[in-house]
JSON list of C-alpha atoms and ligand atoms in Angstrom, two decimals:
[
{"chain": "A", "resi": 903, "resn": "MET", "atom": "CA", "xyz": [-2.50, -30.79, -23.31]},
{"chain": "A", "resi": 904, "resn": "ASN", "atom": "CA", "xyz": [-1.33, -27.23, -22.71]},
{"chain": "A", "resi": 905, "resn": "PHE", "atom": "CA", "xyz": [-0.24, -26.71, -19.08]},
{"chain": "A", "resi": 906, "resn": "LEU", "atom": "CA", "xyz": [-2.39, -23.55, -18.75]},
{"chain": "A", "resi": 907, "resn": "ARG", "atom": "CA", "xyz": [-5.64, -25.35, -19.63]},
{"chain": "A", "resi": 908, "resn": "PRO", "atom": "CA", "xyz": [-6.25, -26.89, -16.18]},
{"chain": "A", "resi": 909, "resn": "ILE", "atom": "CA", "xyz": [-6.20, -23.45, -14.51]},
{"chain": "A", "resi": 910, "resn": "ALA", "atom": "CA", "xyz": [-8.55, -21.84, -17.07]},
{"chain": "A", "resi": 911, "resn": "PRO", "atom": "CA", "xyz": [-11.72, -22.67, -15.01]},
{"chain": "A", "resi": 912, "resn": "LEU", "atom": "CA", "xyz": [-10.18, -20.92, -11.97]},
{"chain": "A", "resi": 913, "resn": "VAL", "atom": "CA", "xyz": [-9.39, -17.85, -14.04]},
{"chain": "A", "resi": 914, "resn": "THR", "atom": "CA", "xyz": [-12.92, -17.65, -15.44]},
{"chain": "A", "resi": 915, "resn": "ARG", "atom": "CA", "xyz": [-14.34, -18.11, -11.92]},
{"chain": "A", "resi": 916, "resn": "PHE", "atom": "CA", "xyz": [-12.22, -15.20, -10.66]},
{"chain": "A", "resi": 917, "resn": "ALA", "atom": "CA", "xyz": [-13.33, -13.09, -13.63]},
{"chain": "A", "resi": 918, "resn": "LYS", "atom": "CA", "xyz": [-17.00, -13.81, -12.89]},
{"chain": "A", "resi": 919, "resn": "ILE", "atom": "CA", "xyz": [-16.56, -12.64, -9.27]},
{"chain": "A", "resi": 920, "resn": "TYR", "atom": "CA", "xyz": [-14.56, -9.54, -10.25]},
{"chain": "A", "resi": 921, "resn": "THR", "atom": "CA", "xyz": [-17.06, -8.50, -12.92]},
{"chain": "A", "resi": 922, "resn": "ALA", "atom": "CA", "xyz": [-20.10, -8.92, -10.64]},
{"chain": "A", "resi": 923, "resn": "LYS", "atom": "CA", "xyz": [-19.64, -5.16, -9.97]},
{"chain": "A", "resi": 924, "resn": "GLU", "atom": "CA", "xyz": [-19.48, -2.43, -12.62]},
{"chain": "A", "resi": 925, "resn": "ARG", "atom": "CA", "xyz": [-15.83, -1.73, -13.48]},
{"chain": "A", "resi": 926, "resn": "GLU", "atom": "CA", "xyz": [-13.89, 0.76, -15.57]},
{"chain": "A", "resi": 927, "resn": "PHE", "atom": "CA", "xyz": [-11.11, 0.27, -18.06]},
{"chain": "A", "resi": 928, "resn": "SER", "atom": "CA", "xyz": [-9.04, 2.67, -20.19]},
{"chain": "A", "resi": 929, "resn": "TYR", "atom": "CA", "xyz": [-6.98, 2.28, -23.31]},
{"chain": "A", "resi": 930, "resn": "LYS", "atom": "CA", "xyz": [-5.12, 5.38, -24.51]},
{"chain": "A", "resi": 931, "resn": "ASN", "atom": "CA", "xyz": [-7.81, 8.11, -24.47]},
{"chain": "A", "resi": 932, "resn": "ILE", "atom": "CA", "xyz": [-10.76, 5.68, -24.47]},
{"chain": "A", "resi": 933, "resn": "LYS", "atom": "CA", "xyz": [-12.49, 5.04, -21.17]},
{"chain": "A", "resi": 934, "resn": "VAL", "atom": "CA", "xyz": [-15.22, 2.43, -20.86]},
{"chain": "A", "resi": 935, "resn": "ARG", "atom": "CA", "xyz": [-17.54, 1.16, -18.18]},
{"chain": "A", "resi": 936, "resn": "VAL", "atom": "CA", "xyz": [-17.90, -2.59, -17.97]},
{"chain": "A", "resi": 937, "resn": "ARG", "atom": "CA", "xyz": [-21.34, -3.67, -16.81]},
{"chain": "A", "resi": 938, "resn": "PRO", "atom": "CA", "xyz": [-21.71, -6.80, -14.65]},
{"chain": "A", "resi": 939, "resn": "GLY", "atom": "CA", "xyz": [-21.76, -9.89, -16.84]},
{"chain": "A", "resi": 940, "resn": "VAL", "atom": "CA", "xyz": [-19.96, -8.21, -19.77]},
{"chain": "A", "resi": 941, "resn": "PHE", "atom": "CA", "xyz": [-16.49, -9.43, -20.86]},
{"chain": "A", "resi": 942, "resn": "HIS", "atom": "CA", "xyz": [-13.91, -7.25, -19.12]},
{"chain": "A", "resi": 943, "resn": "PRO", "atom": "CA", "xyz": [-11.42, -5.97, -21.73]},
{"chain": "A", "resi": 944, "resn": "GLY", "atom": "CA", "xyz": [-8.59, -5.56, -19.21]},
{"chain": "A", "resi": 945, "resn": "LEU", "atom": "CA", "xyz": [-8.77, -8.82, -17.29]},
{"chain": "A", "resi": 946, "resn": "PHE", "atom": "CA", "xyz": [-7.61, -10.93, -20.19]},
{"chain": "A", "resi": 947, "resn": "ILE", "atom": "CA", "xyz": [-4.91, -10.14, -22.62]},
{"chain": "A", "resi": 948, "resn": "SER", "atom": "CA", "xyz": [-6.87, -10.89, -25.82]},
{"chain": "A", "resi": 949, "resn": "THR", "atom": "CA", "xyz": [-8.68, -7.52, -26.00]},
{"chain": "A", "resi": 950, "resn": "ARG", "atom": "CA", "xyz": [-5.48, -5.55, -25.33]},
{"chain": "A", "resi": 951, "resn": "ILE", "atom": "CA", "xyz": [-3.64, -7.46, -28.05]},
{"chain": "A", "resi": 952, "resn": "LEU", "atom": "CA", "xyz": [-6.45, -6.68, -30.48]},
{"chain": "A", "resi": 953, "resn": "LEU", "atom": "CA", "xyz": [-6.51, -3.02, -29.42]},
{"chain": "A", "resi": 954, "resn": "ASP", "atom": "CA", "xyz": [-2.78, -2.70, -30.22]},
{"chain": "A", "resi": 955, "resn": "PHE", "atom": "CA", "xyz": [-3.35, -4.57, -33.48]},
{"chain": "A", "resi": 956, "resn": "VAL", "atom": "CA", "xyz": [-6.30, -2.41, -34.56]},
{"chain": "A", "resi": 957, "resn": "SER", "atom": "CA", "xyz": [-4.32, 0.73, -33.64]},
{"chain": "A", "resi": 958, "resn": "ASP", "atom": "CA", "xyz": [-1.97, -0.08, -36.52]},
{"chain": "A", "resi": 959, "resn": "LEU", "atom": "CA", "xyz": [-4.65, -0.72, -39.16]},
{"chain": "A", "resi": 960, "resn": "GLU", "atom": "CA", "xyz": [-5.55, 1.80, -41.87]},
{"chain": "A", "resi": 961, "resn": "LEU", "atom": "CA", "xyz": [-9.32, 2.02, -41.36]},
{"chain": "A", "resi": 962, "resn": "GLU", "atom": "CA", "xyz": [-10.40, 5.39, -42.80]},
{"chain": "A", "resi": 963, "resn": "LYS", "atom": "CA", "xyz": [-13.88, 4.92, -44.37]},
{"chain": "A", "resi": 964, "resn": "LYS", "atom": "CA", "xyz": [-13.62, 1.11, -44.16]},
{"chain": "A", "resi": 965, "resn": "SER", "atom": "CA", "xyz": [-16.60, -0.96, -43.03]},
{"chain": "A", "resi": 966, "resn": "PHE", "atom": "CA", "xyz": [-15.58, -2.68, -39.80]},
{"chain": "A", "resi": 967, "resn": "LEU", "atom": "CA", "xyz": [-17.59, -5.25, -37.86]},
{"chain": "A", "resi": 968, "resn": "GLU", "atom": "CA", "xyz": [-16.71, -6.33, -34.35]},
{"chain": "A", "resi": 969, "resn": "LEU", "atom": "CA", "xyz": [-18.61, -9.58, -33.95]},
{"chain": "A", "resi": 970, "resn": "GLY", "atom": "CA", "xyz": [-19.35, -10.10, -30.25]},
{"chain": "A", "resi": 971, "resn": "ALA", "atom": "CA", "xyz": [-18.19, -6.66, -29.10]},
{"chain": "A", "resi": 972, "resn": "GLY", "atom": "CA", "xyz": [-18.63, -6.99, -25.30]},
{"chain": "A", "resi": 973, "resn": "SER", "atom": "CA", "xyz": [-17.83, -3.56, -23.83]},
{"chain": "A", "resi": 974, "resn": "GLY", "atom": "CA", "xyz": [-17.34, -2.12, -27.34]},
{"chain": "A", "resi": 975, "resn": "ILE", "atom": "CA", "xyz": [-13.86, -0.77, -26.70]},
{"chain": "A", "resi": 976, "resn": "ILE", "atom": "CA", "xyz": [-12.35, -2.17, -29.93]},
{"chain": "A", "resi": 977, "resn": "SER", "atom": "CA", "xyz": [-15.26, -0.75, -31.93]},
{"chain": "A", "resi": 978, "resn": "ILE", "atom": "CA", "xyz": [-14.75, 2.66, -30.32]},
{"chain": "A", "resi": 979, "resn": "LEU", "atom": "CA", "xyz": [-11.07, 2.61, -31.31]},
{"chain": "A", "resi": 980, "resn": "ALA", "atom": "CA", "xyz": [-11.98, 1.64, -34.89]},
{"chain": "A", "resi": 981, "resn": "SER", "atom": "CA", "xyz": [-14.51, 4.47, -35.03]},
{"chain": "A", "resi": 982, "resn": "LYS", "atom": "CA", "xyz": [-11.87, 6.95, -33.81]},
{"chain": "A", "resi": 983, "resn": "LYS", "atom": "CA", "xyz": [-9.66, 5.72, -36.66]},
{"chain": "A", "resi": 984, "resn": "GLY", "atom": "CA", "xyz": [-12.33, 6.71, -39.18]},
{"chain": "A", "resi": 985, "resn": "ALA", "atom": "CA", "xyz": [-13.96, 3.32, -39.82]},
{"chain": "A", "resi": 986, "resn": "ILE", "atom": "CA", "xyz": [-17.68, 2.87, -40.43]},
{"chain": "A", "resi": 987, "resn": "VAL", "atom": "CA", "xyz": [-18.31, 0.64, -37.45]},
{"chain": "A", "resi": 988, "resn": "TYR", "atom": "CA", "xyz": [-20.85, -2.08, -36.79]},
{"chain": "A", "resi": 989, "resn": "ALA", "atom": "CA", "xyz": [-20.78, -3.77, -33.39]},
{"chain": "A", "resi": 990, "resn": "SER", "atom": "CA", "xyz": [-22.88, -6.76, -32.42]},
{"chain": "A", "resi": 991, "resn": "ASP", "atom": "CA", "xyz": [-23.43, -9.01, -29.46]},
{"chain": "A", "resi": 992, "resn": "ILE", "atom": "CA", "xyz": [-25.79, -11.83, -28.52]},
{"chain": "A", "resi": 993, "resn": "SER", "atom": "CA", "xyz": [-26.01, -10.43, -24.97]},
{"chain": "A", "resi": 994, "resn": "SER", "atom": "CA", "xyz": [-28.58, -7.66, -24.34]},
{"chain": "A", "resi": 995, "resn": "THR", "atom": "CA", "xyz": [-26.45, -6.37, -21.45]},
{"chain": "A", "resi": 996, "resn": "ALA", "atom": "CA", "xyz": [-23.42, -6.11, -23.75]},
{"chain": "A", "resi": 997, "resn": "VAL", "atom": "CA", "xyz": [-25.49, -4.34, -26.40]},
{"chain": "A", "resi": 998, "resn": "GLU", "atom": "CA", "xyz": [-26.63, -1.72, -23.85]},
{"chain": "A", "resi": 999, "resn": "ASN", "atom": "CA", "xyz": [-23.04, -1.47, -22.61]},
{"chain": "A", "resi": 1000, "resn": "ILE", "atom": "CA", "xyz": [-21.67, -0.86, -26.13]},
{"chain": "A", "resi": 1001, "resn": "ARG", "atom": "CA", "xyz": [-24.28, 1.91, -26.68]},
{"chain": "A", "resi": 1002, "resn": "LEU", "atom": "CA", "xyz": [-23.38, 3.52, -23.35]},
{"chain": "A", "resi": 1003, "resn": "ASN", "atom": "CA", "xyz": [-19.64, 3.42, -24.05]},
{"chain": "A", "resi": 1004, "resn": "ALA", "atom": "CA", "xyz": [-20.08, 4.72, -27.60]},
{"chain": "A", "resi": 1005, "resn": "GLU", "atom": "CA", "xyz": [-21.99, 7.69, -26.15]},
{"chain": "A", "resi": 1006, "resn": "ILE", "atom": "CA", "xyz": [-19.42, 8.34, -23.39]},
{"chain": "A", "resi": 1007, "resn": "ASN", "atom": "CA", "xyz": [-16.63, 8.33, -25.99]},
{"chain": "A", "resi": 1008, "resn": "ASN", "atom": "CA", "xyz": [-18.51, 10.24, -28.70]},
{"chain": "A", "resi": 1009, "resn": "ALA", "atom": "CA", "xyz": [-18.13, 7.38, -31.14]},
{"chain": "A", "resi": 1010, "resn": "THR", "atom": "CA", "xyz": [-20.52, 6.68, -34.00]},
{"chain": "A", "resi": 1011, "resn": "ILE", "atom": "CA", "xyz": [-21.27, 2.96, -34.01]},
{"chain": "A", "resi": 1012, "resn": "SER", "atom": "CA", "xyz": [-24.23, 0.98, -35.35]},
{"chain": "A", "resi": 1013, "resn": "VAL", "atom": "CA", "xyz": [-25.03, -1.50, -32.59]},
{"chain": "A", "resi": 1014, "resn": "TYR", "atom": "CA", "xyz": [-26.98, -4.72, -33.13]},
{"chain": "A", "resi": 1015, "resn": "LYS", "atom": "CA", "xyz": [-28.26, -7.41, -30.82]},
{"chain": "A", "resi": 1016, "resn": "SER", "atom": "CA", "xyz": [-27.56, -10.41, -32.97]},
{"chain": "A", "resi": 1017, "resn": "ASP", "atom": "CA", "xyz": [-26.68, -14.08, -32.75]},
{"chain": "A", "resi": 1018, "resn": "LEU", "atom": "CA", "xyz": [-23.69, -14.11, -35.13]},
{"chain": "A", "resi": 1019, "resn": "PHE", "atom": "CA", "xyz": [-24.90, -12.57, -38.44]},
{"chain": "A", "resi": 1020, "resn": "GLU", "atom": "CA", "xyz": [-28.63, -13.19, -37.86]},
{"chain": "A", "resi": 1021, "resn": "ASN", "atom": "CA", "xyz": [-29.76, -9.56, -37.36]},
{"chain": "A", "resi": 1022, "resn": "LEU", "atom": "CA", "xyz": [-26.86, -7.80, -39.05]},
{"chain": "A", "resi": 1023, "resn": "PRO", "atom": "CA", "xyz": [-27.23, -5.93, -42.35]},
{"chain": "A", "resi": 1024, "resn": "ALA", "atom": "CA", "xyz": [-26.90, -8.25, -45.36]},
{"chain": "A", "resi": 1025, "resn": "MET", "atom": "CA", "xyz": [-23.58, -6.84, -46.51]},
{"chain": "A", "resi": 1026, "resn": "GLU", "atom": "CA", "xyz": [-19.95, -7.77, -47.06]},
{"chain": "A", "resi": 1027, "resn": "PHE", "atom": "CA", "xyz": [-17.64, -6.14, -44.52]},
{"chain": "A", "resi": 1028, "resn": "GLU", "atom": "CA", "xyz": [-14.11, -4.97, -45.34]},
{"chain": "A", "resi": 1029, "resn": "TYR", "atom": "CA", "xyz": [-12.91, -5.80, -41.84]},
{"chain": "A", "resi": 1030, "resn": "ILE", "atom": "CA", "xyz": [-14.32, -8.27, -39.31]},
{"chain": "A", "resi": 1031, "resn": "ILE", "atom": "CA", "xyz": [-12.65, -8.69, -35.95]},
{"chain": "A", "resi": 1032, "resn": "ILE", "atom": "CA", "xyz": [-13.48, -11.55, -33.61]},
{"chain": "A", "resi": 1033, "resn": "ASN", "atom": "CA", "xyz": [-12.37, -12.34, -30.09]},
{"chain": "A", "resi": 1034, "resn": "PRO", "atom": "CA", "xyz": [-14.50, -15.47, -29.77]},
{"chain": "A", "resi": 1035, "resn": "PRO", "atom": "CA", "xyz": [-15.73, -17.50, -26.80]},
{"chain": "A", "resi": 1036, "resn": "TYR", "atom": "CA", "xyz": [-13.61, -20.65, -27.02]},
{"chain": "A", "resi": 1037, "resn": "TYR", "atom": "CA", "xyz": [-14.08, -22.90, -24.01]},
{"chain": "A", "resi": 1038, "resn": "LYS", "atom": "CA", "xyz": [-16.02, -26.08, -24.74]},
{"chain": "A", "resi": 1039, "resn": "LYS", "atom": "CA", "xyz": [-19.26, -25.94, -22.75]},
{"chain": "A", "resi": 1040, "resn": "ASP", "atom": "CA", "xyz": [-22.85, -24.92, -23.46]},
{"chain": "A", "resi": 1041, "resn": "PRO", "atom": "CA", "xyz": [-23.47, -21.39, -22.12]},
{"chain": "A", "resi": 1042, "resn": "ILE", "atom": "CA", "xyz": [-26.28, -21.47, -19.56]},
{"chain": "A", "resi": 1043, "resn": "ASN", "atom": "CA", "xyz": [-26.83, -17.73, -19.16]},
{"chain": "A", "resi": 1044, "resn": "GLU", "atom": "CA", "xyz": [-26.14, -14.49, -21.00]},
{"chain": "A", "resi": 1045, "resn": "ALA", "atom": "CA", "xyz": [-22.81, -13.79, -19.26]},
{"chain": "A", "resi": 1046, "resn": "GLU", "atom": "CA", "xyz": [-21.48, -17.22, -20.19]},
{"chain": "A", "resi": 1047, "resn": "TYR", "atom": "CA", "xyz": [-21.63, -16.38, -23.90]},
{"chain": "A", "resi": 1048, "resn": "ALA", "atom": "CA", "xyz": [-18.40, -14.47, -23.25]},
{"chain": "A", "resi": 1049, "resn": "TRP", "atom": "CA", "xyz": [-16.59, -17.74, -22.55]},
{"chain": "A", "resi": 1050, "resn": "TYR", "atom": "CA", "xyz": [-18.29, -20.81, -23.87]},
{"chain": "A", "resi": 1051, "resn": "CYS", "atom": "CA", "xyz": [-18.67, -21.86, -27.47]},
{"chain": "A", "resi": 1052, "resn": "GLY", "atom": "CA", "xyz": [-20.82, -24.97, -26.93]},
{"chain": "A", "resi": 1053, "resn": "ASN", "atom": "CA", "xyz": [-19.96, -28.56, -26.04]},
{"chain": "A", "resi": 1054, "resn": "ASN", "atom": "CA", "xyz": [-19.01, -29.28, -29.64]},
{"chain": "A", "resi": 1055, "resn": "HIS", "atom": "CA", "xyz": [-17.66, -25.85, -30.67]},
{"chain": "A", "resi": 1056, "resn": "GLU", "atom": "CA", "xyz": [-21.08, -25.00, -32.16]},
{"chain": "A", "resi": 1057, "resn": "TYR", "atom": "CA", "xyz": [-20.25, -21.26, -32.14]},
{"chain": "A", "resi": 1058, "resn": "PHE", "atom": "CA", "xyz": [-17.46, -21.94, -34.65]},
{"chain": "A", "resi": 1059, "resn": "THR", "atom": "CA", "xyz": [-19.49, -24.32, -36.82]},
{"chain": "A", "resi": 1060, "resn": "ARG", "atom": "CA", "xyz": [-22.25, -21.75, -37.13]},
{"chain": "A", "resi": 1061, "resn": "LEU", "atom": "CA", "xyz": [-19.77, -18.90, -37.64]},
{"chain": "A", "resi": 1062, "resn": "PHE", "atom": "CA", "xyz": [-17.96, -20.65, -40.50]},
{"chain": "A", "resi": 1063, "resn": "ASP", "atom": "CA", "xyz": [-21.26, -21.69, -42.06]},
{"chain": "A", "resi": 1064, "resn": "SER", "atom": "CA", "xyz": [-22.24, -18.02, -42.47]},
{"chain": "A", "resi": 1065, "resn": "LEU", "atom": "CA", "xyz": [-18.97, -16.04, -42.66]},
{"chain": "A", "resi": 1066, "resn": "ALA", "atom": "CA", "xyz": [-18.45, -16.33, -46.42]},
{"chain": "A", "resi": 1067, "resn": "ASP", "atom": "CA", "xyz": [-21.78, -14.55, -47.08]},
{"chain": "A", "resi": 1068, "resn": "HIS", "atom": "CA", "xyz": [-20.48, -11.45, -45.29]},
{"chain": "A", "resi": 1069, "resn": "THR", "atom": "CA", "xyz": [-17.03, -11.14, -46.83]},
{"chain": "A", "resi": 1070, "resn": "HIS", "atom": "CA", "xyz": [-15.54, -10.63, -50.28]},
{"chain": "A", "resi": 1071, "resn": "LYS", "atom": "CA", "xyz": [-12.18, -11.61, -51.76]},
{"chain": "A", "resi": 1072, "resn": "SER", "atom": "CA", "xyz": [-10.28, -8.70, -50.22]},
{"chain": "A", "resi": 1073, "resn": "SER", "atom": "CA", "xyz": [-12.03, -8.65, -46.83]},
{"chain": "A", "resi": 1074, "resn": "LYS", "atom": "CA", "xyz": [-9.82, -9.05, -43.79]},
{"chain": "A", "resi": 1075, "resn": "VAL", "atom": "CA", "xyz": [-11.20, -11.29, -41.06]},
{"chain": "A", "resi": 1076, "resn": "PHE", "atom": "CA", "xyz": [-9.04, -11.29, -37.94]},
{"chain": "A", "resi": 1077, "resn": "MET", "atom": "CA", "xyz": [-9.57, -13.74, -35.12]},
{"chain": "A", "resi": 1078, "resn": "ILE", "atom": "CA", "xyz": [-7.59, -14.12, -31.92]},
{"chain": "A", "resi": 1079, "resn": "LEU", "atom": "CA", "xyz": [-7.15, -17.51, -30.26]},
{"chain": "A", "resi": 1080, "resn": "SER", "atom": "CA", "xyz": [-5.11, -18.65, -27.28]},
{"chain": "A", "resi": 1081, "resn": "GLU", "atom": "CA", "xyz": [-3.15, -21.82, -26.67]},
{"chain": "A", "resi": 1082, "resn": "VAL", "atom": "CA", "xyz": [-5.58, -22.57, -23.82]},
{"chain": "A", "resi": 1083, "resn": "CYS", "atom": "CA", "xyz": [-8.30, -23.47, -26.32]},
{"chain": "A", "resi": 1084, "resn": "ASP", "atom": "CA", "xyz": [-8.42, -26.37, -28.76]},
{"chain": "A", "resi": 1085, "resn": "ILE", "atom": "CA", "xyz": [-6.87, -24.54, -31.71]},
{"chain": "A", "resi": 1086, "resn": "ASP", "atom": "CA", "xyz": [-6.59, -27.71, -33.82]},
{"chain": "A", "resi": 1087, "resn": "ALA", "atom": "CA", "xyz": [-10.30, -28.47, -33.53]},
{"chain": "A", "resi": 1088, "resn": "ILE", "atom": "CA", "xyz": [-11.31, -24.86, -34.17]},
{"chain": "A", "resi": 1089, "resn": "THR", "atom": "CA", "xyz": [-9.06, -24.40, -37.20]},
{"chain": "A", "resi": 1090, "resn": "GLN", "atom": "CA", "xyz": [-10.30, -27.70, -38.61]},
{"chain": "A", "resi": 1091, "resn": "ILE", "atom": "CA", "xyz": [-13.92, -26.46, -38.45]},
{"chain": "A", "resi": 1092, "resn": "GLY", "atom": "CA", "xyz": [-12.87, -23.47, -40.58]},
{"chain": "A", "resi": 1093, "resn": "LYS", "atom": "CA", "xyz": [-10.77, -25.58, -42.97]},
{"chain": "A", "resi": 1094, "resn": "ASP", "atom": "CA", "xyz": [-13.69, -27.98, -43.52]},
{"chain": "A", "resi": 1095, "resn": "ARG", "atom": "CA", "xyz": [-15.61, -24.95, -44.77]},
{"chain": "A", "resi": 1096, "resn": "LYS", "atom": "CA", "xyz": [-12.78, -23.84, -47.11]},
{"chain": "A", "resi": 1097, "resn": "PHE", "atom": "CA", "xyz": [-11.25, -21.17, -44.87]},
{"chain": "A", "resi": 1098, "resn": "GLU", "atom": "CA", "xyz": [-7.50, -20.64, -44.83]},
{"chain": "A", "resi": 1099, "resn": "TRP", "atom": "CA", "xyz": [-5.86, -19.61, -41.57]},
{"chain": "A", "resi": 1100, "resn": "GLU", "atom": "CA", "xyz": [-2.86, -17.33, -41.95]},
{"chain": "A", "resi": 1101, "resn": "LEU", "atom": "CA", "xyz": [-1.02, -16.73, -38.69]},
{"chain": "A", "resi": 1102, "resn": "ILE", "atom": "CA", "xyz": [-0.10, -13.05, -38.67]},
{"chain": "A", "resi": 1103, "resn": "GLN", "atom": "CA", "xyz": [0.82, -12.40, -35.05]},
{"chain": "A", "resi": 1104, "resn": "LYS", "atom": "CA", "xyz": [1.98, -14.52, -32.13]},
{"chain": "A", "resi": 1105, "resn": "LYS", "atom": "CA", "xyz": [2.26, -12.88, -28.74]},
{"chain": "A", "resi": 1106, "resn": "SER", "atom": "CA", "xyz": [3.24, -14.49, -25.47]},
{"chain": "A", "resi": 1107, "resn": "VAL", "atom": "CA", "xyz": [1.98, -12.73, -22.34]},
{"chain": "A", "resi": 1108, "resn": "LEU", "atom": "CA", "xyz": [2.58, -14.16, -18.84]},
{"chain": "A", "resi": 1109, "resn": "GLY", "atom": "CA", "xyz": [3.44, -17.48, -20.42]},
{"chain": "A", "resi": 1110, "resn": "GLU", "atom": "CA", "xyz": [0.24, -17.69, -22.51]},
{"chain": "A", "resi": 1111, "resn": "LYS", "atom": "CA", "xyz": [0.62, -17.70, -26.27]},
{"chain": "A", "resi": 1112, "resn": "ASN", "atom": "CA", "xyz": [-2.01, -15.77, -28.23]},
{"chain": "A", "resi": 1113, "resn": "TYR", "atom": "CA", "xyz": [-2.37, -15.92, -31.99]},
{"chain": "A", "resi": 1114, "resn": "ILE", "atom": "CA", "xyz": [-4.03, -13.55, -34.45]},
{"chain": "A", "resi": 1115, "resn": "TYR", "atom": "CA", "xyz": [-5.13, -15.20, -37.70]},
{"chain": "A", "resi": 1116, "resn": "ASN", "atom": "CA", "xyz": [-6.32, -13.69, -40.94]},
{"chain": "A", "resi": 1117, "resn": "LEU", "atom": "CA", "xyz": [-9.09, -15.89, -42.33]},
{"chain": "A", "resi": 1118, "resn": "SER", "atom": "CA", "xyz": [-9.79, -16.03, -46.01]},
{"chain": "A", "resi": 1119, "resn": "ILE", "atom": "CA", "xyz": [-11.83, -18.29, -48.22]},
{"chain": "A", "resi": 1120, "resn": "LYS", "atom": "CA", "xyz": [-9.89, -20.62, -50.55]},
{"chain": "B", "resi": 1348, "resn": "SAM", "atom": "C1", "xyz": [-14.37, -13.08, -25.49]},
{"chain": "B", "resi": 1348, "resn": "SAM", "atom": "S1", "xyz": [-15.68, -11.93, -25.51]},
{"chain": "B", "resi": 1348, "resn": "SAM", "atom": "C2", "xyz": [-14.94, -10.61, -26.49]},
{"chain": "B", "resi": 1348, "resn": "SAM", "atom": "C3", "xyz": [-15.58, -9.24, -26.30]},
{"chain": "B", "resi": 1348, "resn": "SAM", "atom": "C4", "xyz": [-14.89, -8.12, -27.05]},
{"chain": "B", "resi": 1348, "resn": "SAM", "atom": "N1", "xyz": [-14.86, -8.40, -28.47]},
{"chain": "B", "resi": 1348, "resn": "SAM", "atom": "C5", "xyz": [-13.48, -7.92, -26.55]},
{"chain": "B", "resi": 1348, "resn": "SAM", "atom": "O1", "xyz": [-12.52, -8.31, -27.26]},
{"chain": "B", "resi": 1348, "resn": "SAM", "atom": "O2", "xyz": [-13.32, -7.38, -25.45]},
{"chain": "B", "resi": 1348, "resn": "SAM", "atom": "C6", "xyz": [-16.82, -12.71, -26.67]},
{"chain": "B", "resi": 1348, "resn": "SAM", "atom": "C7", "xyz": [-18.07, -11.89, -26.93]},
{"chain": "B", "resi": 1348, "resn": "SAM", "atom": "O3", "xyz": [-18.85, -12.57, -27.94]},
{"chain": "B", "resi": 1348, "resn": "SAM", "atom": "C8", "xyz": [-20.21, -12.55, -27.57]},
{"chain": "B", "resi": 1348, "resn": "SAM", "atom": "N2", "xyz": [-20.87, -13.71, -28.23]},
{"chain": "B", "resi": 1348, "resn": "SAM", "atom": "C9", "xyz": [-20.82, -15.01, -27.88]},
{"chain": "B", "resi": 1348, "resn": "SAM", "atom": "N3", "xyz": [-21.55, -15.75, -28.72]},
{"chain": "B", "resi": 1348, "resn": "SAM", "atom": "C10", "xyz": [-22.06, -14.90, -29.63]},
{"chain": "B", "resi": 1348, "resn": "SAM", "atom": "C11", "xyz": [-22.92, -15.07, -30.77]},
{"chain": "B", "resi": 1348, "resn": "SAM", "atom": "N4", "xyz": [-23.39, -16.28, -31.13]},
{"chain": "B", "resi": 1348, "resn": "SAM", "atom": "N5", "xyz": [-23.26, -13.96, -31.50]},
{"chain": "B", "resi": 1348, "resn": "SAM", "atom": "C12", "xyz": [-22.79, -12.73, -31.13]},
{"chain": "B", "resi": 1348, "resn": "SAM", "atom": "N6", "xyz": [-22.01, -12.51, -30.05]},
{"chain": "B", "resi": 1348, "resn": "SAM", "atom": "C13", "xyz": [-21.63, -13.58, -29.32]},
{"chain": "B", "resi": 1348, "resn": "SAM", "atom": "C14", "xyz": [-20.20, -12.61, -26.05]},
{"chain": "B", "resi": 1348, "resn": "SAM", "atom": "O4", "xyz": [-21.41, -12.16, -25.48]},
{"chain": "B", "resi": 1348, "resn": "SAM", "atom": "C15", "xyz": [-18.98, -11.73, -25.73]},
{"chain": "B", "resi": 1348, "resn": "SAM", "atom": "O5", "xyz": [-19.34, -10.38, -25.57]}
]
C-alpha cells in the first residue's frame, strides 16, 4: 500500500472544513470563486497539474469537454485558448459555480448538469479532460461526488461503459490519477473495456506522484 493512502481521509476532512466557506483561487489571469461543497482547485495538486498541461495544448476551434468540472477553472482556460467548451457536473452547486465563474471571466462555455454523459449532447469530442473522484466509498451527498467513486469504483465502470460513444479514433482523452488511489484496479476497469492507457506525464509534488494518461480505444 502507498504510504500516503492512510492520511488521505485526514486530507479530505481538512478540505471539507476549509471549503465550508466560499473561497477564491487564481491561475494566471483567471480568478474563480469556489462555492461551499465544490472541489477547490488550489487545495489539491491535480487541478494545477491539469491547468499547466492544458496551457500547452493547441485547442483553437477544438471541441473540449471537461467531465466533472467543479469550479470550471480548467474549462475557462480551454475557452480562453479558443476551444469550443462543454463543462458538466453531477452537482447542481458545481453547475451554478461553473456558470458564475464563466461569467466572471467572460468565457463562453456550454454548461450541463449531467451524470457522466447522460445529459450531454450526443457527439464525439476532440478533447475530454477528467480529474475523477477516486476514493472507494459511496458518495452520500452532493459534495462527496468530488471525492468518492463508489464502493466498487462504479464511477469508472460506468464511465468506461459509455466513453467510446463520445470519442472517435483521433480524440484525446486525458485523465489524471494519483498514487493514493487504486490505479491498478481503475486501469483494469478501462482495459476490460478495450481502453489503452498511455502514461504521458508523471509529476511528483510534495512526495505524491500524479499521472496523466491518454486513453484510447484499442
Ligand atoms: C476531483 S473533482 C475535479 C473538479 C475539476 N475538474 C477540477 O479539476 O478542479 C471531480 C468532479 O467530478 C464531479 N463528478 C463526480 N461524479 C460525477 C458524475 N457521475 N458525473 C459528472 N460529474 C461527476 C464532482 O462533482 C467533482 O466536481
